Coordinates of C-alpha atoms in Angstrom, one line a residue:
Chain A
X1 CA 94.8 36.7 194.0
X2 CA 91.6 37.1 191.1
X3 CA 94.7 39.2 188.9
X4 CA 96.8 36.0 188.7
X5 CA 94.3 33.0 188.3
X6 CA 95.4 31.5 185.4
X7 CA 92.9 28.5 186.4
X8 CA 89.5 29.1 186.0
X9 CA 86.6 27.5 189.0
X10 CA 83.9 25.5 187.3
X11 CA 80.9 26.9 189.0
X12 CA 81.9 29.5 190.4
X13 CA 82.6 33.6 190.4
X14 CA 84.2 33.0 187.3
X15 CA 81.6 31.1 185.5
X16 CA 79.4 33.7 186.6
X17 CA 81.2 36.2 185.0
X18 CA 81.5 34.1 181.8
X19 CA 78.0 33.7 182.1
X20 CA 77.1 37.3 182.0
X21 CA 79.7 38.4 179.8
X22 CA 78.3 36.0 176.6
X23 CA 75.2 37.3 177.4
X24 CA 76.1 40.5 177.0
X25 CA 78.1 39.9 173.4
X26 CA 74.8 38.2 172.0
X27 CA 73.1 41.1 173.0
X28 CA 75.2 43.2 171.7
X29 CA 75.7 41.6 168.8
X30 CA 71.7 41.2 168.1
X31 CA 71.1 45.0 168.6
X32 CA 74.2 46.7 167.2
X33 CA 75.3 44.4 164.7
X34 CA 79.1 43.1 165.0
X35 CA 81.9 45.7 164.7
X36 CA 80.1 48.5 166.9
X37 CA 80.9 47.7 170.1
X38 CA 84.0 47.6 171.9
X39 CA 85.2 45.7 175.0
X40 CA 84.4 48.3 176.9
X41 CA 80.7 48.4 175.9
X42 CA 80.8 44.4 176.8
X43 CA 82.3 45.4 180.4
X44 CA 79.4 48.1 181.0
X45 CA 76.5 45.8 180.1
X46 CA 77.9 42.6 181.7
X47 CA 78.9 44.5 185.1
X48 CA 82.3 43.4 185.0
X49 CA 85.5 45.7 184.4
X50 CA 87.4 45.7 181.2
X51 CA 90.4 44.0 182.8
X52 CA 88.9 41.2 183.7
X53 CA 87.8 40.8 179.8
X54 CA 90.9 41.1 178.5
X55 CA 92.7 39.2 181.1
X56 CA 90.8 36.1 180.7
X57 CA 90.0 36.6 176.5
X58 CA 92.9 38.7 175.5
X59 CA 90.6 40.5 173.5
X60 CA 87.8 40.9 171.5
X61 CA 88.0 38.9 168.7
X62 CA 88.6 35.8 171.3
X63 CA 86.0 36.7 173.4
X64 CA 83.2 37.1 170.2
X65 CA 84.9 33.4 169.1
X66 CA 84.6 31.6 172.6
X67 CA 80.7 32.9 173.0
X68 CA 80.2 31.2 169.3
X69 CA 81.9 28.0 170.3
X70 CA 79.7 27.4 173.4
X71 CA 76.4 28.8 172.3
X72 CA 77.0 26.5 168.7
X73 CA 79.0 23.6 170.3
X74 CA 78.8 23.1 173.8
X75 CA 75.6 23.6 174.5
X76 CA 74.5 20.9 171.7
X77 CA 76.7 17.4 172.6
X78 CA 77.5 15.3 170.0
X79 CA 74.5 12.3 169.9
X80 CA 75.6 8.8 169.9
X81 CA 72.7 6.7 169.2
X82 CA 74.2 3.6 167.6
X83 CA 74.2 4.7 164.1
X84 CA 75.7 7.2 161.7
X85 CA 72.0 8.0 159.9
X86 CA 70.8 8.7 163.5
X87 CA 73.5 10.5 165.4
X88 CA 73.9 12.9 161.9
X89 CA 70.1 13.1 161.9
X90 CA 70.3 14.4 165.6
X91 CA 73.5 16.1 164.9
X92 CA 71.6 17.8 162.4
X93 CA 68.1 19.0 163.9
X94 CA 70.5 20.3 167.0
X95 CA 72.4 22.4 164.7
X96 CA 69.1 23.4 163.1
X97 CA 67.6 24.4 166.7
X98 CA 70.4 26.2 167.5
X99 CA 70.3 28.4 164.0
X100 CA 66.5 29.1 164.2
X101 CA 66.2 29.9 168.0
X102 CA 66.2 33.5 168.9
X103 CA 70.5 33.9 169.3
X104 CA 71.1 31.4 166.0
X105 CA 70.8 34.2 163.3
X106 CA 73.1 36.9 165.3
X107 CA 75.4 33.5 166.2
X108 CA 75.9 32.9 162.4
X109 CA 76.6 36.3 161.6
X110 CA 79.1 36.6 164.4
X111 CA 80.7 33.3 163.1
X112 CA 81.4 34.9 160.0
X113 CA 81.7 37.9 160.4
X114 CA 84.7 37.0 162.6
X115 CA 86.4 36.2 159.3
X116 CA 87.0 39.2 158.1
X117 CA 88.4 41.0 161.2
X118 CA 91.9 40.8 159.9
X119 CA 94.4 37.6 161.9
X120 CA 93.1 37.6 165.2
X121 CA 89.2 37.4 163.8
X122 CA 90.3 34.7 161.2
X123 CA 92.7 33.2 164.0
X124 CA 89.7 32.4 166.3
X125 CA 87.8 31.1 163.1
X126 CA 90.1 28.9 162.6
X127 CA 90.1 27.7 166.5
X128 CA 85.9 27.5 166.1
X129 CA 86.1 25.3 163.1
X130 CA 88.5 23.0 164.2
X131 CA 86.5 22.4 167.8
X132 CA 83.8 21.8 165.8
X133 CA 85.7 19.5 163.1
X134 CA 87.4 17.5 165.9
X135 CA 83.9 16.9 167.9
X136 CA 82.3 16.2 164.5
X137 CA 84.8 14.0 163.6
X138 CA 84.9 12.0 166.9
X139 CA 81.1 11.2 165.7
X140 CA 82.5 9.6 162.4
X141 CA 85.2 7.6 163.4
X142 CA 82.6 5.8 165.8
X143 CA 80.7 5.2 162.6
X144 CA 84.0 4.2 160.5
X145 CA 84.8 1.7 164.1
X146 CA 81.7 0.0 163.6
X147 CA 82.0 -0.9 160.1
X148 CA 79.8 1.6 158.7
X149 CA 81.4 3.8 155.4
X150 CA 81.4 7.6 157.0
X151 CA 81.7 10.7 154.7
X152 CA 84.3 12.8 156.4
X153 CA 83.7 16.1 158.3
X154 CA 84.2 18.2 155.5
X155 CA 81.4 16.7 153.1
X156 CA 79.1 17.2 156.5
X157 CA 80.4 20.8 156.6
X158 CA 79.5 21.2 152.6
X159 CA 76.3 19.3 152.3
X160 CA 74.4 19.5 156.0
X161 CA 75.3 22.2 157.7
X162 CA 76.1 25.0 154.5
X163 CA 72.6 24.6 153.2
X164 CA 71.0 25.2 156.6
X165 CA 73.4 27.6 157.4
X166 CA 72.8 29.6 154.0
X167 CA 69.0 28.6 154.5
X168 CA 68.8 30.6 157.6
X169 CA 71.1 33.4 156.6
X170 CA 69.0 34.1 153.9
X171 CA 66.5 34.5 155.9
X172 CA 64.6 31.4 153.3
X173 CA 61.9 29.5 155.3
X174 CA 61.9 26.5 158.1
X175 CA 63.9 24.1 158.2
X176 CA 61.4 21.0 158.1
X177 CA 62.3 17.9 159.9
X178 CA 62.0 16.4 156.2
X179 CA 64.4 19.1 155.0
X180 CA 66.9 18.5 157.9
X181 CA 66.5 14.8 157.2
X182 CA 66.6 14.8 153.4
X183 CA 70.4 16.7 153.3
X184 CA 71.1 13.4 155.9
X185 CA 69.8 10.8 153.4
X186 CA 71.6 12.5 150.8
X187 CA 74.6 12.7 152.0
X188 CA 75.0 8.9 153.4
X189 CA 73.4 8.2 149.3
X190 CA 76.1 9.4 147.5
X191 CA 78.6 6.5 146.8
X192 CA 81.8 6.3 147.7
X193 CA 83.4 9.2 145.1
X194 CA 80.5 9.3 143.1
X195 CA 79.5 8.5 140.3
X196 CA 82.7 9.7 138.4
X197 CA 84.8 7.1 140.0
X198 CA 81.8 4.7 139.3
X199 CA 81.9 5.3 135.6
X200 CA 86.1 5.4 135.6
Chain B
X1 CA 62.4 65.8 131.4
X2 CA 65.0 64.1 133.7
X3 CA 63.3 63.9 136.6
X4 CA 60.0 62.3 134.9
X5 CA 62.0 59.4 133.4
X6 CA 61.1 56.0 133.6
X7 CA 62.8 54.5 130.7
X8 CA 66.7 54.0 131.3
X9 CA 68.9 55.2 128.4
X10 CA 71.4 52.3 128.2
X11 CA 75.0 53.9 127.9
X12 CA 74.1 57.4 128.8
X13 CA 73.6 59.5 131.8
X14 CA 71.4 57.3 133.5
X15 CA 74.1 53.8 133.0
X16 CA 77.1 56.2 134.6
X17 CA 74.7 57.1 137.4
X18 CA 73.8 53.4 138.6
X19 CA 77.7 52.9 137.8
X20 CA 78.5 55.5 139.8
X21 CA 76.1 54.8 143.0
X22 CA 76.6 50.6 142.4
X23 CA 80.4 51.3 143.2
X24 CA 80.0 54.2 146.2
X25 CA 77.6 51.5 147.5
X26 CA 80.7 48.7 147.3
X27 CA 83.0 50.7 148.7
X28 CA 80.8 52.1 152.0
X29 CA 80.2 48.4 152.5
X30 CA 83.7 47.7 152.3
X31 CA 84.4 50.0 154.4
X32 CA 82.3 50.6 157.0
X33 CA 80.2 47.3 157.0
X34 CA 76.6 46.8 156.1
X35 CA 74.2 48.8 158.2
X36 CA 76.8 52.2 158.7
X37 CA 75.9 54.2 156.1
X38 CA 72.8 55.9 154.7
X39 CA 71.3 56.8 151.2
X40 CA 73.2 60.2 151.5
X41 CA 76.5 58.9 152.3
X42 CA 76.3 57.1 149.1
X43 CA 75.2 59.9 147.6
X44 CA 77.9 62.2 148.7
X45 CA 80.4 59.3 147.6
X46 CA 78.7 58.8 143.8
X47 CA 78.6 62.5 143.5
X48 CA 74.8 62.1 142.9
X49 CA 72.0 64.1 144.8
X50 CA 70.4 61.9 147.2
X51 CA 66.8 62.5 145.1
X52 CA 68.4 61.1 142.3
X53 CA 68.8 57.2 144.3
X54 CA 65.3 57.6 146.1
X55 CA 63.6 58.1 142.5
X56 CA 65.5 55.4 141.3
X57 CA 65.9 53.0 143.8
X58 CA 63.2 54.1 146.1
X59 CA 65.1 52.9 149.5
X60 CA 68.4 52.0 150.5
X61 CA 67.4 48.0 151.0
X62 CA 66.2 48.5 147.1
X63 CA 69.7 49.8 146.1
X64 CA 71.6 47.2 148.1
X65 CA 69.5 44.2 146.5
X66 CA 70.1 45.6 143.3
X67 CA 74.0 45.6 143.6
X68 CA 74.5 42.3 144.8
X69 CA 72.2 41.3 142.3
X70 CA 73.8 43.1 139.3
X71 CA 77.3 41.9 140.3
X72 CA 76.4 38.5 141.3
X73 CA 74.1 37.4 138.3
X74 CA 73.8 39.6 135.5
X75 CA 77.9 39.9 135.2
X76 CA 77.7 36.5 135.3
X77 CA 75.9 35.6 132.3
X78 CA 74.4 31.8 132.4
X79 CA 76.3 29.6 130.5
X80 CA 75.4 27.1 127.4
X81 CA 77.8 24.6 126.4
X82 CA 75.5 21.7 125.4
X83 CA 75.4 19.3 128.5
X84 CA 74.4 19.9 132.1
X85 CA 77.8 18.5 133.5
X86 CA 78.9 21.6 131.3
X87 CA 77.2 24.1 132.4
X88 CA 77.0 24.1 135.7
X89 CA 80.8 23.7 136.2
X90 CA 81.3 26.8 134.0
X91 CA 78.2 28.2 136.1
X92 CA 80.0 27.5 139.6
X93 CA 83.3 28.4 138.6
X94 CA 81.7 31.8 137.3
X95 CA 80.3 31.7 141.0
X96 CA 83.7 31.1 142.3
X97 CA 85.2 33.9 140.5
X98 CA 82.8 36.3 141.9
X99 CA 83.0 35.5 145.3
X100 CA 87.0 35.3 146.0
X101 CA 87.1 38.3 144.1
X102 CA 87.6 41.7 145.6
X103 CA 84.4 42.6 146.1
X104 CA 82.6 39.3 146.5
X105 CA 83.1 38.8 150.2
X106 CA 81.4 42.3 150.5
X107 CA 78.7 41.5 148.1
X108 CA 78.2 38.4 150.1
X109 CA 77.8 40.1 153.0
X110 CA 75.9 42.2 151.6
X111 CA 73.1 39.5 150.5
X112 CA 73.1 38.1 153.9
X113 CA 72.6 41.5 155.7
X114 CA 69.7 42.1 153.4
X115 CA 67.6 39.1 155.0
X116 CA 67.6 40.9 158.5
X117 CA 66.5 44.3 157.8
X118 CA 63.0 43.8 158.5
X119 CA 60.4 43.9 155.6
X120 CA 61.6 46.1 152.9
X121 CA 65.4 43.9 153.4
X122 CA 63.4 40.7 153.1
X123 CA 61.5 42.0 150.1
X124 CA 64.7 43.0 148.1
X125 CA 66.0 39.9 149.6
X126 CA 63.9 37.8 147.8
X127 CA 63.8 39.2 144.6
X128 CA 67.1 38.7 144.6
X129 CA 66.6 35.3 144.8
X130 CA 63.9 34.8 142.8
X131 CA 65.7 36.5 140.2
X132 CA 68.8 34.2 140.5
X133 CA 66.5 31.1 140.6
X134 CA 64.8 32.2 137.4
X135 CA 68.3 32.1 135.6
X136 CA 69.4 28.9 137.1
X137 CA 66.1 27.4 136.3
X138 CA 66.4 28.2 132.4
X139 CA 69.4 26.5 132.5
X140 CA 68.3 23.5 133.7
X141 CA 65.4 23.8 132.0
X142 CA 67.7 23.3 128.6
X143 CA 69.2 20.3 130.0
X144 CA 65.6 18.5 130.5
X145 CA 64.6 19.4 127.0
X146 CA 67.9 17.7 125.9
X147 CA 66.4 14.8 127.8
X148 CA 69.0 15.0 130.5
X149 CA 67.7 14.5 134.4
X150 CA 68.4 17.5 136.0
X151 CA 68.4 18.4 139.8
X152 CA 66.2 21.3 141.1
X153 CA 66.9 24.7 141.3
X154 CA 67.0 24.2 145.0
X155 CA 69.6 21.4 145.0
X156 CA 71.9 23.7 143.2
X157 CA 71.6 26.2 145.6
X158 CA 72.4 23.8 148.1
X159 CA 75.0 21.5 147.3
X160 CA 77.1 23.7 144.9
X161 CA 76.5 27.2 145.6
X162 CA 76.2 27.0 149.7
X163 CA 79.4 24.7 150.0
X164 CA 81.3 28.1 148.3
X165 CA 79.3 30.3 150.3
X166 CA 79.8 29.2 153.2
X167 CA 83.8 28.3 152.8
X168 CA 84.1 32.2 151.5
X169 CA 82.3 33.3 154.4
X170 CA 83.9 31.2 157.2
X171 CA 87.2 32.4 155.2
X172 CA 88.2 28.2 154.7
X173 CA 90.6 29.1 152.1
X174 CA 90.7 28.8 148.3
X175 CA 88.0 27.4 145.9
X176 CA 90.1 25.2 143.9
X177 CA 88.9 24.2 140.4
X178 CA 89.1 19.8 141.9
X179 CA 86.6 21.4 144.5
X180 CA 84.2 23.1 142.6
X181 CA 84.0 20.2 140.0
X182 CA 83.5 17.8 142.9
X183 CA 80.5 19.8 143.9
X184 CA 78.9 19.6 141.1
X185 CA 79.8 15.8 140.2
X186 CA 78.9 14.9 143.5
X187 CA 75.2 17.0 142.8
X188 CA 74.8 15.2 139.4
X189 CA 75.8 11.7 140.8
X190 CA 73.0 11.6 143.7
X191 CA 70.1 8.7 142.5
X192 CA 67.4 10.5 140.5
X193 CA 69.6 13.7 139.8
X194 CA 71.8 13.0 137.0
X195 CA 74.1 10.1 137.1
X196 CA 71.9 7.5 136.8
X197 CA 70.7 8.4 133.8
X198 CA 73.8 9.3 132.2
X199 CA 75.3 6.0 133.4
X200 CA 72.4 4.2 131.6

C-alpha cells in the first residue's frame, strides 16, 4: 500500500512525484522568496497532497534541503579526469554553471537561508554540507592515492567555492573561465601551511 | 526649515532619526526576513513619519544599503598598525566580530538580498561595495607605500572575507581567532602577494 512504502521506485510514480515536487520548491522559492510558503502551498502547485510531502520528507525544512542537494550535487558528478588541477578545474566550472543558471541564485539562497530556520533548518544544513564534503572529499583522496599533495575539503570550501558563491550572491559579475581557473591555481599554489610554516 | 535640509546636524535630531530608523530596519529584518516589510512599517517602528525616510533615504533599497553599510564598515573603522600582516588580521577579526554578532547574520542577509531586488537593489548594492572596497584599498594602499607587496582589493574579498561569509551564512560554526589568522597568512603567503617578499 502507497501509505506504507518505506522504499522508494527508481523511475517510477514516486520519482515522478519527487520530480514535480522540487520543481515546485524552486519555483516557489524564485517567486516568493524562502519562508513564505508552506507545505501546503508546495502540495497545490506540485499536484500532490500534503501527506504525501510529509510522509516521504517529514517536513519542510527536509524537503527545501533534499531539492538543494540534488539540484547542487547530484545533478553535477564528481569529474575524475586523472588529475587533481583538472578534476577541481571541472569540479569548479560545474559548481559555477550550476550558480549562474536560472535556479543557481534562488538555490544559494535556499542553502543558506536553511540556516537560520532554527534545528531542523540547520539539521539539514548540516546533512547538505556533509554530502557534499564526503563526495568532495572522495575527489581528494584519489588525488592524495596517486601521490599528488591535496588541500583538504575545507580549504576547497574556503578558497573555490566561497568566492564564487559570494561572487554570485552579490550579484558581482561572470564568473570567467580565467576567474574559475585562477581560485584553482591558487589554491593547489599555496604550499603546504604556507608560508608561516615556511619561515618557522 | 526641517523639511528643506540637506546638511545633516551630527548629534542632533537628524543622528537620532537615522539611529532610530537604522535599528527599526534591524529589527523588521530580524524579524520578518528581507522582502516583508515596507518603508511604513519601518516607519511606524522608528516612530518617524514615513516622509521623513523617503526624503532621506529616497527608497527602501537606499535605506537598506545604507544599514548594512553603516554597521558593516563605518563601525568598523580600518585599522593602522604599521605592517599589512597587521592590519588585516585586526581588519578580519573586526569582520569577525561583526558578523557572529547579533545582528550580523541579519545584516548579512541583508547585503545579499539587496543584489536581487532588481535595479534600484543592485544600485545600493554596489555602492555598498564600492564603498567597502575604497576603505580596504586605502589600506593596502599604505602597505605598498611602505614598500610591502600587497594583494588586491579583490583577493581580500575573496580569500578572507568570503571564507567568513560564507561559514556565517552556511551557519559552520565559530570563527576562531587560528582561523581567521590562517586566512589571512594563507592570502599573504600566495607567490606575488606577500610572502615572497617578506621572506626575501
Amino acid at each position: 500500500m502507497e501509505e506504507r512504502q518505506r522504499v522508494r521506485r527508481p523511475g517510477g510514480r514516486s520519482a515522478r512525484v519527487a520530480a514535480e515536487v522540487h520543481q515546485a520548491v524552486t519555483e516557489l522559492v524564485g517567486e516568493r522568496g524562502y519562508g513564505a510558503f508552506s507545505v501546503r502551498d508546495v502540495a497545490a502547485r506540485a499536484g500532490v497532497a500534503d501527506s504525501s510531502i510529509y510522509r516521504r520528507w517529514g517536513n519542510l525544512e527536509n524537503l527545501l534541503a533534499d531539492v538543494v542537494l540534488t539540484r547542487l550535487n547530484a545533478r553535477s558528478p564528481m569529474p575524475d579526469t586523472g588529475s587533481l588541477a583538472g578534476d577541481l578545474r571541472t569540479y569548479a566550472a560545474n559548481v559555477a554553471r550550476e550558480i549562474t543558471g536560472p535556479d543557481g541564485p534562488v538555490l544559494l539562497h535556499l542553502a543558506i537561508a536553511l540556516s537560520k530556520t532554527g534545528q531542523q533548518g540547520v539539521r539539514a544544513g548540516e546533512g547538505l554540507r556533509a554530502e557534499r564534503t564526503r563526495q568532495l572529499q572522495s575527489m581528494l583522496d584519489r588525488a592524495s592515492e596517486r601521490g599528488e599533495d591535496a588541500p583538504d575539503a575545507f580549504a576547497v570550501l574556503d578558497h573555490v567555492l566561497a568566492p564564487m558563491y559570494i561572487r554570485v550572491l552579490f550579484g558581482m559579475g561572470p564568473l570567467t573561465p580565467e576567474y574559475i581557473d585562477g581560485l584553482v591555481d591558487r589554491l593547489l599554489s599555496v604550499p603546504g601551511e604556507g608560508c608561516r610554516a615556511r619561515r618557522a
